[in-house]
PDB file of C-alpha atoms in Angstrom:
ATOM      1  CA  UNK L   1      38.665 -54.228 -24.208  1.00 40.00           C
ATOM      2  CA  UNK L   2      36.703 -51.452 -22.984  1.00 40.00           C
ATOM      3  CA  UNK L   3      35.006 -51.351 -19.389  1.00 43.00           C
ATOM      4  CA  UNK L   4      31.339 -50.111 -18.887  1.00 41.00           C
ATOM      5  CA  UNK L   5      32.667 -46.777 -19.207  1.00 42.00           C
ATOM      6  CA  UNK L   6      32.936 -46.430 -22.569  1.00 40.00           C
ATOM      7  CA  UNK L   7      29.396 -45.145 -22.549  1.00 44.00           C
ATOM      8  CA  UNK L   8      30.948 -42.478 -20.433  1.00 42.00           C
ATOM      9  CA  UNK L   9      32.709 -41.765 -24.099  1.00 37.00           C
ATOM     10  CA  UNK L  10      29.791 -41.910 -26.030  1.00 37.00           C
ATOM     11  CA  UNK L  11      28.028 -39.593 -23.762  1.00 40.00           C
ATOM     12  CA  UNK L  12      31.205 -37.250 -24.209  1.00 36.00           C
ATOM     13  CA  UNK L  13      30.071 -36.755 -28.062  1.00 31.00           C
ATOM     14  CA  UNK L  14      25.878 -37.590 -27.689  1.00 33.00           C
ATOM     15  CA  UNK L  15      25.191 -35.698 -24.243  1.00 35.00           C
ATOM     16  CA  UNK L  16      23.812 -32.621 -24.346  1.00 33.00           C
ATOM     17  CA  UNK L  17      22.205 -31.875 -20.536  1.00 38.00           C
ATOM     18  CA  UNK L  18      21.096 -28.310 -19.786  1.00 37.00           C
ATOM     19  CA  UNK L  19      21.846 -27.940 -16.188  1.00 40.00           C
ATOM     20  CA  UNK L  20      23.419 -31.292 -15.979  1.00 44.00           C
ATOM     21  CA  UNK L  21      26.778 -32.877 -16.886  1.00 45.00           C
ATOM     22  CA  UNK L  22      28.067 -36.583 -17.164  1.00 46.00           C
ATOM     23  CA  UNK L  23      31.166 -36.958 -14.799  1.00 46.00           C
ATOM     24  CA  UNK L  24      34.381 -38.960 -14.116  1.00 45.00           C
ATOM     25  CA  UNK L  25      36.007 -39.194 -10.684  1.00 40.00           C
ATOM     26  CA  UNK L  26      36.076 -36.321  -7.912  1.00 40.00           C
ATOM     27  CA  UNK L  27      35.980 -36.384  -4.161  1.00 48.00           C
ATOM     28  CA  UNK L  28      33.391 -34.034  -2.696  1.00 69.00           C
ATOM     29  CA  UNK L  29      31.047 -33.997  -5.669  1.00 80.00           C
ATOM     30  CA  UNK L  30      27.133 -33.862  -6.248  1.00 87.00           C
ATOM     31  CA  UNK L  31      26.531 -36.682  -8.711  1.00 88.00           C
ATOM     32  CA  UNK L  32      24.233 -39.591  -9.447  1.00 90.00           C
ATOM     33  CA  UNK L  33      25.924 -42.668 -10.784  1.00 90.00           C
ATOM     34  CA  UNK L  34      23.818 -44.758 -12.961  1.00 90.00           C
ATOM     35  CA  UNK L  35      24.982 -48.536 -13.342  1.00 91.00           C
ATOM     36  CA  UNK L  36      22.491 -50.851 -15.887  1.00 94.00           C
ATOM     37  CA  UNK L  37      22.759 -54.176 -15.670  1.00 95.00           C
ATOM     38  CA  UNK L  38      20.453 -57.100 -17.257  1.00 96.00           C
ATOM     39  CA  UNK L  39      19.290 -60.501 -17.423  1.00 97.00           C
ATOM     40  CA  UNK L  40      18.595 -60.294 -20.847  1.00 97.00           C
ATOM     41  CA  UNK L  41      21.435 -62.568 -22.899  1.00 96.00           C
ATOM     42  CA  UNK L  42      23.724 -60.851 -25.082  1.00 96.00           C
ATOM     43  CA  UNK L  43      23.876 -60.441 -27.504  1.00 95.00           C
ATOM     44  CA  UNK L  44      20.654 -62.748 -28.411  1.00 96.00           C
ATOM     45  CA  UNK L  45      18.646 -60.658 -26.816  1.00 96.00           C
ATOM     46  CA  UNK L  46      20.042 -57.441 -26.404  1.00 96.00           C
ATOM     47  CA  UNK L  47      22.644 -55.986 -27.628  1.00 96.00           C
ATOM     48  CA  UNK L  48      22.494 -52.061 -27.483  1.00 95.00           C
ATOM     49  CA  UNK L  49      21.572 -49.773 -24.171  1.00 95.00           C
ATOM     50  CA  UNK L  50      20.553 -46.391 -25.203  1.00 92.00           C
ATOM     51  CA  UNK L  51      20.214 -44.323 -21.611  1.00 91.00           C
ATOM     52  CA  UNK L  52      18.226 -41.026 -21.178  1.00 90.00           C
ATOM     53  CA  UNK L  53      18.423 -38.506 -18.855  1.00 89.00           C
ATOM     54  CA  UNK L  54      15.585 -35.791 -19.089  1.00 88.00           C
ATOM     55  CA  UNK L  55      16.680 -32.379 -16.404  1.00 84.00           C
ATOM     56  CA  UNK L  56      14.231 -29.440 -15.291  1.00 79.00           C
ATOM     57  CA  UNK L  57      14.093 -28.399 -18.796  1.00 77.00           C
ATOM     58  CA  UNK L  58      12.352 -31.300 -19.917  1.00 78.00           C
ATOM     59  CA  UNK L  59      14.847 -31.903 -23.118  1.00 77.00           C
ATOM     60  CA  UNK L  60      15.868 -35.387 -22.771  1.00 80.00           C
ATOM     61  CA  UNK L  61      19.389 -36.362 -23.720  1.00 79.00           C
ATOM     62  CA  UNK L  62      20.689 -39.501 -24.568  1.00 79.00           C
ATOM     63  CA  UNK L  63      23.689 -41.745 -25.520  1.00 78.00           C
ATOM     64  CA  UNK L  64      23.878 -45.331 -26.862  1.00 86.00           C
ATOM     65  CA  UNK L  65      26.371 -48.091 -26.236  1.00 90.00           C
ATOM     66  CA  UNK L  66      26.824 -51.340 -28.141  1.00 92.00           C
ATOM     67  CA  UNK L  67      26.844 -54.422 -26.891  1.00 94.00           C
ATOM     68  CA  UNK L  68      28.433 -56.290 -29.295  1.00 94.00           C
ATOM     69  CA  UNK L  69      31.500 -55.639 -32.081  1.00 92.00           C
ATOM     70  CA  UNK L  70      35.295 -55.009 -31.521  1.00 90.00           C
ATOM     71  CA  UNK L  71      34.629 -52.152 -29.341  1.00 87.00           C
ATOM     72  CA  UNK L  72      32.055 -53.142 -27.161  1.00 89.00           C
ATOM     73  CA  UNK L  73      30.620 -52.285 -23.705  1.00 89.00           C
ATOM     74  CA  UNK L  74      30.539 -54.964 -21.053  1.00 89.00           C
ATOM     75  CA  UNK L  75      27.363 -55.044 -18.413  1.00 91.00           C
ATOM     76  CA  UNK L  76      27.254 -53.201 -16.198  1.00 90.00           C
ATOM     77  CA  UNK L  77      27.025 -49.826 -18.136  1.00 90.00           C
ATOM     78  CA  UNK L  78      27.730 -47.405 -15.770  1.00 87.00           C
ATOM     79  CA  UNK L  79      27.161 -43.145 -16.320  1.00 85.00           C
ATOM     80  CA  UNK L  80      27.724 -40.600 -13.978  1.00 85.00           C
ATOM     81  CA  UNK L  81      25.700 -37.291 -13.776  1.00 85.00           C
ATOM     82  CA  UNK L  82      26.396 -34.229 -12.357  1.00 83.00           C
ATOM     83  CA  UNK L  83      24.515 -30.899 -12.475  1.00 81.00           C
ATOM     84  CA  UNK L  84      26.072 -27.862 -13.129  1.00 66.00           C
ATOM     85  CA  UNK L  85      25.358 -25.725 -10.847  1.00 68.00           C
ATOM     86  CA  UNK L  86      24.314 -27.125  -7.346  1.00 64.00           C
ATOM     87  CA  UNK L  87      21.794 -30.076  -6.302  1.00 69.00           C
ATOM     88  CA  UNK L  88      18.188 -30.255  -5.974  1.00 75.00           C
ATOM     89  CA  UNK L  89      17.674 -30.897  -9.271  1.00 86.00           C
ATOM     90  CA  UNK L  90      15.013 -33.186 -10.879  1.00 90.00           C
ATOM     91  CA  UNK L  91      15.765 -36.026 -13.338  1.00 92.00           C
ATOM     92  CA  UNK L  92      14.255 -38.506 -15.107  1.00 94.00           C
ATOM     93  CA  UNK L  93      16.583 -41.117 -16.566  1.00 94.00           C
ATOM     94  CA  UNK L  94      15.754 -43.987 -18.733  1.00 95.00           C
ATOM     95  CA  UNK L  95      17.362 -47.206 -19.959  1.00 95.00           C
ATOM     96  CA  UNK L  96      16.157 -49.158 -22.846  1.00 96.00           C
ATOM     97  CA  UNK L  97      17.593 -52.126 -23.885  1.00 97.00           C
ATOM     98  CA  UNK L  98      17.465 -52.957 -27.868  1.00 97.00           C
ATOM     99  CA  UNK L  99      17.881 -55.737 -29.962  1.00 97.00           C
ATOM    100  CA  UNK L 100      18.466 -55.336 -33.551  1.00 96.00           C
ATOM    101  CA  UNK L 101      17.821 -51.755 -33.123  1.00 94.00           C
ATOM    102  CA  UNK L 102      13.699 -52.547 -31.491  1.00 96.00           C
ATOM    103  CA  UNK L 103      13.505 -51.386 -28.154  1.00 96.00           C
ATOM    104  CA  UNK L 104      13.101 -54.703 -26.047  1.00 96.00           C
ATOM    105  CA  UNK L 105      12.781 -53.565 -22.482  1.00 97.00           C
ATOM    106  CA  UNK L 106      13.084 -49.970 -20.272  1.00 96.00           C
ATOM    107  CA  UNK L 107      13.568 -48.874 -16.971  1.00 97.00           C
ATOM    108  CA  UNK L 108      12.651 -45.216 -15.097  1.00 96.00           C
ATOM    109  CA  UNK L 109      13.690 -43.830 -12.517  1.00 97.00           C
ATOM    110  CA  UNK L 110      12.691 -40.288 -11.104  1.00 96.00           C
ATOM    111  CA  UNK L 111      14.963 -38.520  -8.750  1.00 96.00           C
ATOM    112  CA  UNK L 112      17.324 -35.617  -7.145  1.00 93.00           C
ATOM    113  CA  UNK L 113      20.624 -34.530  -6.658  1.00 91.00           C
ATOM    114  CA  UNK L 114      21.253 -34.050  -3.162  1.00 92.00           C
ATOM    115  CA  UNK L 115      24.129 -31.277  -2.291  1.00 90.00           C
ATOM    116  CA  UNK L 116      27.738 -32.938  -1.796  1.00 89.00           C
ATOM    117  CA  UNK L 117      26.281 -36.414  -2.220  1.00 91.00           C
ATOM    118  CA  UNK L 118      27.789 -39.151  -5.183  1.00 92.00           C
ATOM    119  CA  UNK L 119      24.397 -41.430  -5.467  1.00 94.00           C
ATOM    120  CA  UNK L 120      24.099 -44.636  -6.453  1.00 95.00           C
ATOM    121  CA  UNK L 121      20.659 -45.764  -8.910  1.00 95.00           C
ATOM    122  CA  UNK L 122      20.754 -49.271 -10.138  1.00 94.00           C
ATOM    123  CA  UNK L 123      18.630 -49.561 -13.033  1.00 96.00           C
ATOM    124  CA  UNK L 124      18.107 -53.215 -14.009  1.00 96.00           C
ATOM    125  CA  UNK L 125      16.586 -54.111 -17.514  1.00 97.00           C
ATOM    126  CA  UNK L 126      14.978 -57.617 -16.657  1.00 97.00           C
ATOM    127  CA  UNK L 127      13.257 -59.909 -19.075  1.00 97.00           C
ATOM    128  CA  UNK L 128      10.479 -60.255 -16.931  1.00 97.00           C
ATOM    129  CA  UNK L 129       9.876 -56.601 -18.242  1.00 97.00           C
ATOM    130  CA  UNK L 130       9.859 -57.676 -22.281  1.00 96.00           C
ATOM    131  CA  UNK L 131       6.410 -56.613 -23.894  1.00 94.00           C
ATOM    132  CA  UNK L 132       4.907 -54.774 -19.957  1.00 95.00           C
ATOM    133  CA  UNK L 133       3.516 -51.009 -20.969  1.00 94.00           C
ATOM    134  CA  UNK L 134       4.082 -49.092 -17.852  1.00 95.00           C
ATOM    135  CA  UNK L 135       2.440 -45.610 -17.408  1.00 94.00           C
ATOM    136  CA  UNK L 136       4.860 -42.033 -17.823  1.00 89.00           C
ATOM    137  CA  UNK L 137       5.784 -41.888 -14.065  1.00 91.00           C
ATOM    138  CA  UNK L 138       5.622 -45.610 -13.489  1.00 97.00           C
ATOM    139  CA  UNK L 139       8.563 -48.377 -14.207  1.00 97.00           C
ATOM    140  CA  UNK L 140       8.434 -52.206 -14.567  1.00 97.00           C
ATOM    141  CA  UNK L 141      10.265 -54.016 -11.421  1.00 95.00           C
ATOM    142  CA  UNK L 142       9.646 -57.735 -12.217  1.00 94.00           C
ATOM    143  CA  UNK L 143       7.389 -57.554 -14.889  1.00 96.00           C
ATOM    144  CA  UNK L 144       4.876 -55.581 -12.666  1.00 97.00           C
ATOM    145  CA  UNK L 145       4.222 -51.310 -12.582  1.00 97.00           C
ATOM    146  CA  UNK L 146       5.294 -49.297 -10.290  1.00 97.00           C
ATOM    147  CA  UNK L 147       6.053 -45.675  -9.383  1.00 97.00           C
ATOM    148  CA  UNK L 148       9.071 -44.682 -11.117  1.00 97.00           C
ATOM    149  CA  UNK L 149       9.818 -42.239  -8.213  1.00 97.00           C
ATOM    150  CA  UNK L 150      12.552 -42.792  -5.431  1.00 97.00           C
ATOM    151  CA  UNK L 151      13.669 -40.407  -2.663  1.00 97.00           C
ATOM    152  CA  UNK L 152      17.463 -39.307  -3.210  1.00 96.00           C
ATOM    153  CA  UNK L 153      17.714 -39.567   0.836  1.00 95.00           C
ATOM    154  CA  UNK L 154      17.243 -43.307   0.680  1.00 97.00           C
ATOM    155  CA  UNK L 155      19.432 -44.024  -2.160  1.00 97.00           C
ATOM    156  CA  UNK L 156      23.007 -45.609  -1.044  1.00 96.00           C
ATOM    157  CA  UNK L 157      26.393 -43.291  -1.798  1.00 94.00           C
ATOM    158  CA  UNK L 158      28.417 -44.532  -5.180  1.00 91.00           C
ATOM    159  CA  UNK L 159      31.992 -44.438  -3.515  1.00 85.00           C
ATOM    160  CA  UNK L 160      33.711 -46.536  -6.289  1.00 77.00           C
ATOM    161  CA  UNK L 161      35.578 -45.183  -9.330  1.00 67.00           C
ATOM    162  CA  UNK L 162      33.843 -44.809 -12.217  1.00 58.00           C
ATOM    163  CA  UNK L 163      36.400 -45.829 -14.658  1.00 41.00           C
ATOM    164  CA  UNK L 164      38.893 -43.559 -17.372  1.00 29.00           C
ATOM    165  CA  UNK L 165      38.647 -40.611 -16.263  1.00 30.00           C
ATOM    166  CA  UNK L 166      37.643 -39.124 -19.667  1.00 24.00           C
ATOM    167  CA  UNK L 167      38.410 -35.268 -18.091  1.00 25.00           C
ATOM    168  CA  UNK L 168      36.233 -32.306 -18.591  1.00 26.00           C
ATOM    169  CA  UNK L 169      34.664 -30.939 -21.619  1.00 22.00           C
ATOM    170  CA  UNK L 170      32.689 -27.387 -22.157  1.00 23.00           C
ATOM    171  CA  UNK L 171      29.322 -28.091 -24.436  1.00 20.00           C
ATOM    172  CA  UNK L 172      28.673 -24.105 -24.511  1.00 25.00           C
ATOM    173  CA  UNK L 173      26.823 -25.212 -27.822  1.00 25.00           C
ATOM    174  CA  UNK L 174      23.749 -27.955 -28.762  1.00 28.00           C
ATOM    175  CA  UNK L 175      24.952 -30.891 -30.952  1.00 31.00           C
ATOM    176  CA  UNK L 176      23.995 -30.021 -34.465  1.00 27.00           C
ATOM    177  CA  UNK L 177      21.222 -32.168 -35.160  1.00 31.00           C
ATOM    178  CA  UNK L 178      19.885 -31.645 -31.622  1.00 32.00           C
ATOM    179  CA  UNK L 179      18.844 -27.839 -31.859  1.00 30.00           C
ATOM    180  CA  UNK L 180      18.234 -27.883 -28.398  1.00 29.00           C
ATOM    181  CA  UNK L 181      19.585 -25.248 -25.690  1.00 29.00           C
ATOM    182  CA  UNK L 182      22.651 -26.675 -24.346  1.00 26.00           C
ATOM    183  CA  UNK L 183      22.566 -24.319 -21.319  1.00 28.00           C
ATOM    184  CA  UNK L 184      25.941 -24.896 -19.146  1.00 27.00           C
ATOM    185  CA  UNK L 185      26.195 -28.829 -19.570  1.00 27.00           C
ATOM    186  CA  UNK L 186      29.873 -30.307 -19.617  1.00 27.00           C
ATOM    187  CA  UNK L 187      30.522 -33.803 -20.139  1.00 27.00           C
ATOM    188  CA  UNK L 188      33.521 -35.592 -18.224  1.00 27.00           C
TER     189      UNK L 188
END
């Protein structure tokens, strides 16, 4: 059965990041992991996480994983991003959790790559959070608002695997439906 990771695969064929790139495993890398987890019960209330990363281009990107069905992700859902050339880089990722293809509940995060650094973001998708409207640079933490924003320099290293290493892939070229500049995104 296949780990968290396999939105790692669906990201290889959704993802299209200018400037940024989903990765595997490497040693000195500048990455943020992404791990979503929930309280929400699947799959009676959720089963799909769609996750969205939005770089300095302001073109979000996104991939889905299911839940539920003979090929189906586990919690946590872990991605790793990686930019493509350098850190310092601003993104904006989202997770929304969906049930029956509504979107139930979301979480935000806005942050930076830091140089040489793996970092860890834990992006939970709590029921508290069902139904709570938060504003575009805000998130939902317990069914309450607040600032989506968090400092790369206090967020913990990731120094775990992430999985199958699913190896690199060159998206010189935007997705056809997408239309979008892929810049110099790869996917691994």
């Amino acid at each position: 059965m296949p780990r968290p990771t396999l939105l790692c695969a669906l990201l290889r064929a959704a993802l299209v990041l200018p400037s940024l790139s989903v990765g595997g495993c490497a040693a000195e890398v500048t990455e943020i992991v992404v791990v979503v987890e929930s309280d929400l019960a699947v799959p009676a209330q959720l089963d799909e996480i769609v996750v969205s990363v939005e770089g300095p281009q302001g073109i979000p990107r996104g991939a889905r994983a299911s839940l539920v069905g003979p090929s189906a992700a586990r919690l946590p859902v872990t991605v790793g991003l990686r930019p493509a050339s350098g850190g310092g880089i601003g993104v904006t990722i989202k997770a929304i959790g969906r049930h029956d293809g509504v979107d139930r509940v979301e979480a935000q995060v806005r942050t930076s790559f830091v140089v040489g650094r793996r970092l860890l973001v834990r992006m939970v998708l709590r029921e508290s959070c069902i139904g709570v409207p938060c504003a575009d640079l805000e998130t939902c933490l317990d069914g309450v608002c607040a600032d989506a924003s968090i400092d790369p320099s206090t967020l913990p290293s990731f120094t775990g695997p992430l999985g199958v290493d699913m190896g690199p892939t060159d998206l010189g070229a935007p997705e056809p439906s997408d239309g979008g500049d892929a810049g110099d995104a790869s996917v691994t």
